[in-house]
Short mmCIF file of C-alpha atoms in Angstrom, two decimals:
data_model
loop_
_atom_site.label_atom_id
_atom_site.label_comp_id
_atom_site.label_asym_id
_atom_site.label_seq_id
_atom_site.Cartn_x
_atom_site.Cartn_y
_atom_site.Cartn_z
CA MET A 234 23.43 17.84 14.74
CA ALA A 235 21.98 18.55 11.27
CA ALA A 236 19.47 16.30 10.19
CA ARG A 237 20.24 13.75 7.72
CA LYS A 238 17.20 14.04 4.39
CA GLY A 239 18.24 10.57 3.29
CA LEU A 240 17.76 7.01 4.53
CA THR A 241 19.17 5.84 7.75
CA LEU A 242 19.97 2.35 8.49
CA THR A 243 17.00 2.50 11.21
CA ASP A 244 14.69 3.61 8.91
CA VAL A 245 15.29 1.28 6.22
CA LEU A 246 15.11 -1.93 9.06
CA ILE A 247 11.96 0.13 10.58
CA THR A 248 10.71 -0.01 7.08
CA VAL A 249 11.45 -3.63 6.75
CA VAL A 250 9.75 -4.78 9.81
CA ILE A 251 6.58 -3.25 8.59
CA ALA A 252 6.75 -4.47 5.60
CA LEU A 253 7.27 -8.05 7.45
CA VAL A 254 4.21 -7.79 9.46
CA PHE A 255 2.18 -6.63 6.49
CA SER A 256 3.48 -9.63 4.24
CA ILE A 257 2.08 -11.72 6.61
CA ILE A 258 -1.07 -9.95 6.62
CA TYR A 259 -1.41 -9.94 2.57
CA SER A 260 -0.78 -13.55 2.78
CA ILE A 261 -3.65 -14.15 5.12
CA TRP A 262 -5.69 -11.43 2.96
CA GLY A 263 -5.89 -13.73 0.18
CA GLY A 264 -8.45 -16.24 1.73
CA VAL A 265 -10.21 -13.33 2.71
CA TYR A 266 -10.03 -12.27 -1.13
CA THR A 267 -10.66 -15.57 -2.52
CA ALA A 268 -13.93 -16.05 -0.32
CA LEU A 269 -15.24 -13.03 -2.10
CA GLN A 270 -14.81 -14.29 -5.68
CA PRO A 271 -17.88 -16.70 -5.30
CA PHE A 272 -20.13 -14.07 -4.99
CA GLY A 273 -19.18 -11.78 -8.00
CA LEU A 274 -19.83 -8.27 -9.31
CA HIS A 275 -16.80 -7.92 -7.94
CA LEU A 276 -17.07 -8.04 -4.79
CA ASN A 277 -13.57 -9.71 -3.53
CA GLU A 278 -12.26 -6.03 -5.12
CA LEU A 279 -13.16 -4.43 -2.22
CA VAL A 280 -11.07 -6.16 -0.87
CA TYR A 281 -7.83 -5.70 -2.85
CA GLY A 282 -6.63 -2.59 -1.26
CA MET A 283 -4.98 -4.03 1.72
CA TRP A 284 -2.44 -4.81 -0.46
CA PHE A 285 -1.26 -1.09 -0.87
CA ILE A 286 -1.45 -0.49 2.59
CA ALA A 287 2.39 -1.22 3.40
CA ALA A 288 3.46 1.85 1.69
CA VAL A 289 0.95 4.15 3.47
CA VAL A 290 1.77 3.28 6.82
CA ALA A 291 5.38 3.06 6.39
CA TYR A 292 5.73 6.60 4.59
CA LEU A 293 3.37 8.52 7.22
CA ILE A 294 5.66 6.64 9.68
CA ILE A 295 8.77 7.78 8.20
CA ARG A 296 8.30 10.23 5.35
CA LYS A 297 10.94 10.45 3.80
CA PRO A 298 11.68 9.17 -0.07
CA GLY A 299 12.18 5.66 -1.27
CA VAL A 300 10.74 4.12 1.78
CA ALA A 301 7.00 3.33 0.19
CA ILE A 302 9.05 1.47 -2.57
CA ILE A 303 11.09 -0.34 -0.08
CA ALA A 304 8.02 -0.90 2.07
CA GLU A 305 5.37 -2.38 -0.36
CA PHE A 306 8.35 -4.31 -2.48
CA ALA A 307 9.38 -5.74 1.32
CA ALA A 308 6.06 -7.09 1.60
CA ALA A 309 5.43 -8.03 -1.59
CA SER A 310 8.87 -10.42 -1.38
CA GLY A 311 8.11 -11.11 1.90
CA GLU A 312 4.08 -12.75 1.20
CA THR A 313 6.48 -15.07 -1.55
CA ILE A 314 8.26 -16.32 1.33
CA VAL A 315 5.21 -16.44 3.73
CA LEU A 316 3.64 -18.14 0.72
CA LEU A 317 6.25 -20.55 0.40
CA GLN A 318 5.72 -19.71 -3.34
CA PHE A 319 8.39 -17.30 -5.49
CA ASP A 320 6.28 -14.80 -7.40
CA VAL A 321 8.74 -12.66 -9.94
CA MET A 322 4.91 -10.94 -11.24
CA LEU A 323 3.84 -10.18 -7.43
CA MET A 324 7.39 -8.75 -6.46
CA LEU A 325 6.39 -7.11 -9.37
CA TYR A 326 3.41 -5.90 -8.63
CA GLY A 327 4.45 -4.71 -5.02
CA LEU A 328 7.24 -2.18 -7.03
CA ILE A 329 4.52 -0.98 -9.43
CA GLN A 330 2.43 0.05 -6.55
CA GLY A 331 5.06 1.58 -4.06
CA LEU A 332 6.28 3.52 -7.63
CA ALA A 333 2.79 5.14 -7.69
CA CYS A 334 2.80 5.87 -3.76
CA GLU A 335 5.89 7.09 -4.08
CA ILE A 336 4.93 9.69 -6.85
CA VAL A 337 1.91 10.92 -4.41
CA PHE A 338 4.30 11.70 -1.57
CA ALA A 339 6.92 13.29 -3.81
CA ILE A 340 4.01 16.10 -4.73
CA VAL A 341 3.15 16.80 -0.88
CA ARG A 342 7.18 16.71 -0.19
CA TYR A 343 7.16 14.16 1.83
CA LYS A 344 6.00 16.53 4.79
CA SER A 345 2.54 15.65 4.71
CA THR A 346 0.38 13.14 6.78
CA ALA A 347 -2.98 14.89 5.85
CA LEU A 348 -5.98 11.96 5.32
CA MET A 349 -5.90 13.10 1.88
CA VAL A 350 -2.66 12.02 1.38
CA ALA A 351 -2.93 8.71 2.21
CA VAL A 352 -6.66 8.09 0.51
CA LEU A 353 -5.03 9.49 -2.44
CA ALA A 354 -2.07 7.44 -2.17
CA GLY A 355 -4.65 3.79 -2.27
CA VAL A 356 -6.19 5.16 -5.15
CA ALA A 357 -3.21 5.61 -7.34
CA ALA A 358 -1.43 2.61 -6.24
CA ALA A 359 -5.02 0.64 -7.07
CA LEU A 360 -4.89 2.65 -10.11
CA SER A 361 -1.09 1.44 -10.64
CA THR A 362 -2.06 -2.15 -10.92
CA LEU A 363 -4.53 -1.89 -14.00
CA PRO A 364 -1.47 -2.16 -16.43
CA LEU A 365 0.09 -4.90 -15.28
CA ASP A 366 -3.67 -6.58 -14.43
CA TRP A 367 -4.30 -5.71 -18.70
CA TYR A 368 -1.00 -6.90 -19.45
CA TYR A 369 -1.46 -10.24 -17.85
CA GLY A 370 -4.97 -10.75 -19.62
CA TYR A 371 -7.17 -10.25 -17.17
CA LEU A 372 -9.19 -7.37 -18.15
CA GLY A 373 -9.47 -8.06 -21.77
CA HIS A 374 -12.26 -10.48 -21.24
CA LEU A 375 -14.77 -8.23 -19.36
CA GLU A 376 -17.62 -6.27 -20.76
CA THR A 377 -17.41 -2.81 -20.12
CA TRP A 378 -19.60 -2.19 -17.32
CA ASN A 379 -17.81 -4.90 -15.44
CA LEU A 380 -14.87 -3.44 -16.02
CA VAL A 381 -16.18 -0.03 -14.69
CA LEU A 382 -17.89 -1.79 -12.13
CA MET A 383 -13.97 -3.59 -11.11
CA VAL A 384 -12.02 -0.57 -10.69
CA GLY A 385 -13.99 1.32 -9.69
CA PHE A 386 -14.17 -1.49 -6.75
CA ARG A 387 -10.60 -1.43 -6.47
CA VAL A 388 -10.03 2.34 -6.62
CA LEU A 389 -12.53 2.12 -3.50
CA SER A 390 -10.84 -0.17 -1.90
CA GLY A 391 -7.45 1.63 -2.25
CA ALA A 392 -8.10 5.07 -0.80
CA LEU A 393 -10.66 2.94 1.93
CA ILE A 394 -7.86 -0.07 3.17
CA ALA A 395 -5.04 1.66 1.78
CA GLY A 396 -5.52 5.11 2.22
CA TRP A 397 -8.07 5.96 5.39
CA LEU A 398 -7.23 2.50 7.95
CA ALA A 399 -3.44 3.35 6.70
CA HIS A 400 -3.77 6.86 8.64
CA LEU A 401 -6.18 5.09 11.49
CA LEU A 402 -3.46 2.67 12.54
CA TYR A 403 -1.13 5.64 11.87
CA ARG A 404 -3.07 7.83 13.78
CA GLY A 405 -3.24 4.77 16.72
CA LEU A 406 0.44 4.49 16.84
CA LYS A 407 0.99 8.51 17.38
CA GLU A 408 -1.66 8.35 19.78
CA THR A 409 0.04 5.57 21.62
CA GLY A 410 3.55 8.05 21.14
CA VAL A 411 5.66 5.38 19.55
CA LEU A 412 6.27 7.67 17.25
CA LYS A 413 8.44 9.71 19.49
CA LEU A 414 11.20 6.66 19.23
CA VAL A 415 10.93 5.44 15.44
CA GLY A 416 10.92 7.49 11.96
CA SER A 417 13.02 10.26 10.67
CA ARG A 418 13.71 12.50 14.30
CA GLU A 419 13.19 15.15 12.72
CA ALA A 420 10.12 15.02 10.88
CA ASN A 421 7.39 16.00 13.75
CA HIS A 422 4.74 14.26 14.26
CA SER A 423 2.42 16.52 15.68
CA GLY A 424 2.09 17.47 12.02
CA GLU A 425 -1.27 17.90 10.43
CA LEU A 426 -3.94 14.80 10.86
#
């Protein structure tokens, strides 16, 4: 039987379940981010990468076009439900972050589970948030050194949390053998790490 290239219902459902788990984590993570704000120097940006992780984890498991966008948008939408406040801006951020990750995965043709791909996706997601932050006026008042520090910490966080940590989660799931039961059946999860 020929392998299907498009998303199956199972792929979408697994992606949404991953997104729902991360939407709960995202809503809790807001407290961690807020707790670091009083320390200044944008230390809170060092944990910002958690908000990009759903797309990377979902991709590493399923490796099909569209998974990153669905995962990140669904996680952002789920976060609005968990927080009991409808926030279109939050969903827009999720959509753009998922799209940024999707571009990285498309470049590798949805075939690589290498750590560097996950890290690059985390960095792309971090960079994708900056135009929206600028539009909403979060960045315009910062001095240049402060802006560079903030962007640097956010990119580092995207690389470490959304990239490295997502890859670590993927490897842990792979080692348990659970990935033999989910994701694309034609995608061999014995590929490179």
